[in-house]
Coordinates of C-alpha atoms in Angstrom, one line a residue:
X11 CA 114.7 139.8 95.2
X12 CA 112.6 142.7 94.8
X13 CA 109.4 142.2 94.5
X14 CA 108.2 144.0 90.8
X15 CA 108.1 147.7 91.1
X16 CA 104.7 147.8 90.4
X17 CA 103.5 146.0 93.5
X18 CA 100.4 146.9 94.4
X19 CA 100.7 149.1 98.6
X20 CA 98.4 147.0 100.9
X21 CA 98.0 150.3 102.6
X22 CA 97.1 153.6 100.8
X23 CA 99.9 154.3 98.5
X24 CA 99.6 158.1 99.2
X25 CA 100.5 158.9 103.1
X26 CA 100.6 162.4 102.8
X27 CA 103.6 163.9 104.7
X28 CA 102.6 166.0 107.7
X29 CA 106.2 167.8 107.3
X30 CA 105.0 169.3 104.3
X31 CA 101.8 171.0 105.6
X32 CA 102.9 173.2 109.0
X33 CA 99.2 173.6 109.7
X34 CA 98.2 170.0 109.9
X35 CA 96.3 168.8 112.8
X36 CA 98.6 167.1 115.8
X37 CA 99.0 163.3 115.1
X38 CA 98.5 161.0 117.4
X39 CA 101.8 158.4 118.4
X40 CA 100.8 155.9 115.6
X41 CA 100.2 158.3 113.6
X42 CA 103.9 159.9 114.2
X43 CA 105.5 156.6 114.1
X44 CA 104.2 155.9 110.7
X45 CA 105.0 159.3 109.8
X46 CA 108.6 158.9 110.8
X47 CA 108.9 155.6 109.1
X48 CA 107.5 157.4 106.3
X49 CA 109.8 160.1 106.1
X50 CA 113.3 158.0 106.9
X51 CA 111.9 156.1 103.7
X52 CA 111.9 159.1 101.6
X53 CA 114.9 160.6 103.0
X54 CA 117.0 157.5 102.0
X55 CA 115.5 156.8 98.4
X56 CA 116.4 160.4 97.8
X57 CA 119.9 160.3 99.2
X58 CA 120.5 156.8 97.7
X59 CA 119.0 157.7 94.1
X60 CA 121.4 161.2 94.6
X61 CA 124.5 159.0 95.1
X62 CA 124.1 155.9 93.0
X63 CA 121.1 157.1 90.7
X64 CA 117.2 155.9 90.0
X65 CA 118.3 152.7 88.1
X66 CA 120.9 151.3 90.0
X67 CA 119.1 151.7 93.4
X68 CA 116.9 148.9 94.7
X69 CA 113.5 148.6 96.6
X70 CA 115.5 146.2 99.4
X71 CA 118.1 148.8 99.8
X72 CA 115.9 151.4 100.3
X73 CA 114.1 149.5 103.4
X74 CA 117.7 148.2 104.5
X75 CA 118.5 151.8 104.9
X76 CA 115.7 152.4 107.2
X77 CA 115.8 149.0 108.6
X78 CA 112.3 147.8 107.6
X79 CA 111.4 145.2 105.5
X80 CA 110.3 145.4 101.8
X81 CA 106.8 144.7 102.6
X82 CA 106.9 147.9 105.5
X83 CA 107.7 149.6 102.2
X84 CA 104.9 148.6 99.9
X85 CA 102.9 149.7 102.9
X86 CA 103.9 153.3 101.9
X87 CA 105.0 153.4 98.5
X88 CA 103.3 151.4 95.4
X89 CA 106.7 151.3 93.8
X90 CA 110.1 153.1 93.2
X91 CA 108.6 155.9 91.5
X92 CA 105.9 156.7 94.1
X93 CA 109.1 157.1 96.8
X94 CA 111.2 159.3 94.1
X95 CA 108.3 161.6 93.4
X96 CA 107.4 162.0 97.0
X97 CA 109.2 165.1 98.0
X98 CA 107.5 166.7 94.8
X99 CA 104.3 165.0 95.3
X100 CA 103.8 166.7 98.8
X101 CA 105.4 169.7 97.9
X102 CA 102.8 170.4 94.9
X103 CA 99.4 169.3 97.9
X104 CA 100.8 172.0 99.8
X105 CA 100.5 174.6 97.2
X106 CA 97.4 173.1 96.7
X107 CA 96.1 173.7 100.6
X108 CA 97.5 177.2 100.2
X109 CA 95.7 178.0 97.0
X110 CA 92.3 177.2 98.4
X111 CA 93.3 179.5 101.0
X112 CA 93.9 182.4 99.0
X113 CA 91.6 185.2 99.9
X114 CA 88.3 185.3 97.0
X115 CA 89.0 188.6 95.8
X116 CA 92.1 187.6 94.4
X117 CA 92.0 186.6 90.6
X118 CA 92.8 183.4 89.5
X119 CA 96.6 184.2 88.7
X120 CA 97.1 186.2 91.6
X121 CA 95.7 183.4 94.1
X122 CA 98.0 181.0 92.2
X123 CA 101.5 183.1 92.0
X124 CA 100.8 184.5 95.6
X125 CA 100.2 180.2 96.5
X126 CA 103.4 179.3 94.6
X127 CA 105.5 182.2 96.4
X128 CA 104.3 181.0 99.7
X129 CA 105.0 177.3 99.4
X130 CA 108.3 178.1 98.1
X131 CA 109.0 180.4 101.0
X132 CA 107.4 178.2 104.0
X133 CA 109.5 174.6 102.6
X134 CA 112.3 176.8 102.4
X135 CA 112.2 177.6 105.8
X136 CA 115.6 176.6 107.1
X137 CA 114.7 175.0 110.1
X138 CA 113.1 172.6 107.4
X139 CA 115.4 169.5 106.4
X140 CA 115.0 165.8 104.7
X141 CA 111.8 164.9 103.2
X142 CA 109.5 168.4 104.0
X143 CA 112.6 170.6 102.7
X144 CA 112.4 172.6 99.5
X145 CA 116.3 171.8 99.3
X146 CA 115.1 168.3 98.6
X147 CA 112.4 169.4 96.2
X148 CA 115.2 171.5 94.2
X149 CA 117.9 168.4 94.5
X150 CA 115.1 166.5 92.5
X151 CA 114.8 168.2 89.6
X152 CA 117.6 167.3 87.9
X153 CA 117.3 163.3 88.6
X154 CA 113.7 164.0 87.1
X155 CA 114.5 165.5 84.0
X156 CA 117.7 163.2 83.3
X157 CA 115.6 160.0 84.3
X158 CA 113.1 158.9 81.7
X159 CA 111.3 156.6 83.5
X160 CA 110.9 159.3 86.2
X161 CA 110.2 162.1 84.1
X162 CA 107.0 160.1 82.3
X163 CA 105.9 160.0 86.1
X164 CA 106.3 163.1 86.8
X165 CA 104.5 164.7 83.7
X166 CA 101.8 162.0 84.8
X167 CA 101.4 163.5 87.9
X168 CA 101.8 166.8 86.6
X169 CA 98.8 166.3 84.3
X170 CA 96.8 165.4 86.8
X171 CA 97.8 167.9 88.9
X172 CA 96.4 170.5 86.1
X173 CA 93.0 168.8 86.7
X174 CA 93.3 169.9 90.5
X175 CA 94.3 173.3 90.2
X176 CA 91.4 173.6 87.2
X177 CA 88.5 172.2 89.8
X178 CA 89.9 174.8 92.6
X179 CA 90.0 177.8 90.4
X180 CA 86.5 176.7 89.2
X181 CA 85.1 176.2 92.8
X182 CA 86.8 179.5 93.4
X183 CA 84.9 181.6 90.7
X184 CA 81.9 179.4 90.4
X185 CA 81.9 178.0 87.4
X186 CA 81.4 174.7 85.7
X187 CA 85.1 173.2 84.6
X188 CA 83.1 170.9 81.8
X189 CA 81.6 173.9 79.9
X190 CA 83.7 176.9 81.2
X191 CA 87.7 176.2 79.3
X192 CA 89.3 179.3 81.4
X193 CA 90.1 177.2 84.5
X194 CA 91.7 174.6 82.8
X195 CA 93.5 176.5 80.5
X196 CA 94.8 178.9 83.1
X197 CA 95.7 176.0 85.1
X198 CA 98.1 173.8 81.9
X199 CA 99.7 177.6 81.8
X200 CA 100.6 178.0 85.3
X201 CA 101.9 174.6 85.3
X202 CA 104.3 175.4 82.2
X203 CA 105.3 178.5 84.0
X204 CA 106.4 176.4 86.7
X205 CA 108.0 173.6 84.7
X206 CA 110.5 176.6 82.8
X207 CA 111.0 177.9 86.3
X208 CA 112.4 174.3 87.4
X209 CA 113.9 173.8 84.5
X210 CA 115.9 177.6 84.8
X211 CA 116.6 176.8 88.3
X212 CA 118.4 173.1 86.9
X213 CA 120.4 174.7 84.3
X214 CA 121.4 178.1 86.7
X215 CA 125.5 178.7 86.7
X216 CA 125.2 181.8 89.4
X217 CA 125.6 180.8 92.6
X218 CA 123.6 183.5 93.8
X219 CA 120.3 182.5 92.8
X220 CA 120.3 179.1 94.0
X221 CA 118.2 177.7 96.9
X222 CA 114.9 178.7 97.6
X223 CA 115.2 182.4 97.1
X224 CA 116.5 181.7 94.0
X225 CA 113.8 179.5 92.8
X226 CA 111.2 181.7 94.1
X227 CA 112.9 184.9 91.7
X228 CA 112.7 182.8 88.8
X229 CA 108.9 182.3 89.5
X230 CA 108.3 186.0 89.9
X231 CA 110.6 186.7 87.0
X232 CA 108.8 184.1 84.4
X233 CA 104.9 185.4 85.7
X234 CA 106.1 188.9 85.5
X235 CA 106.5 188.1 81.4
X236 CA 103.7 186.2 81.0
X237 CA 101.0 188.8 80.2
X238 CA 103.6 190.3 77.5
X239 CA 104.1 186.5 76.1
X240 CA 100.7 186.2 75.8
X241 CA 99.0 189.7 75.1
X242 CA 101.6 191.6 74.3
X243 CA 103.6 192.8 71.0
X244 CA 106.8 190.8 71.0
X245 CA 109.1 193.4 68.4
X246 CA 108.4 196.5 70.6

């Protein structure tokens, strides 16, 4: 019998994926074993959710696929939602890391645009497969949009992520986000552009635009329209 899906993890519920960040430190043997177990759980959950549906997949089945106990599952993830969104969470964390590294001379929008493009290109490297791959993230979009529970959880995380992006932008520009509205506003607009790009990709039918390159093209196209949409005349 499954434990409640909101059972607390006995260790930190978010163990960042080393696969998501090629620049991460070298892990020790124990850490590598833990990382392999986490990635295996994410891969198993991802495959089961896509093949059977989110609602029809249990935590017991995910754990059994990896040949671990339910207790082990809860050492890595607090609930089923968290393991389902782990692919996206890792990709978002990777983007934040890239944003922090952007050159100081770039304005905030340039830095975010370059960081998201770099993240997609790096995670879309053909050598990356499974939990750390961009393919897994692309496959997850439709599942999120068609599963109310996952969509609600994803939108909650997106709101939290906006706050993180706003703080990074404020730090870059030497601003106080509590009194200067620009970092939060730009983070919200950026999040909307990315989500619209994701939605456009998931409903796109042209096979030539699928995969990471197609997503990058869509993101670039939406960013190109951001300035005219906000400040240009729509009737010209």
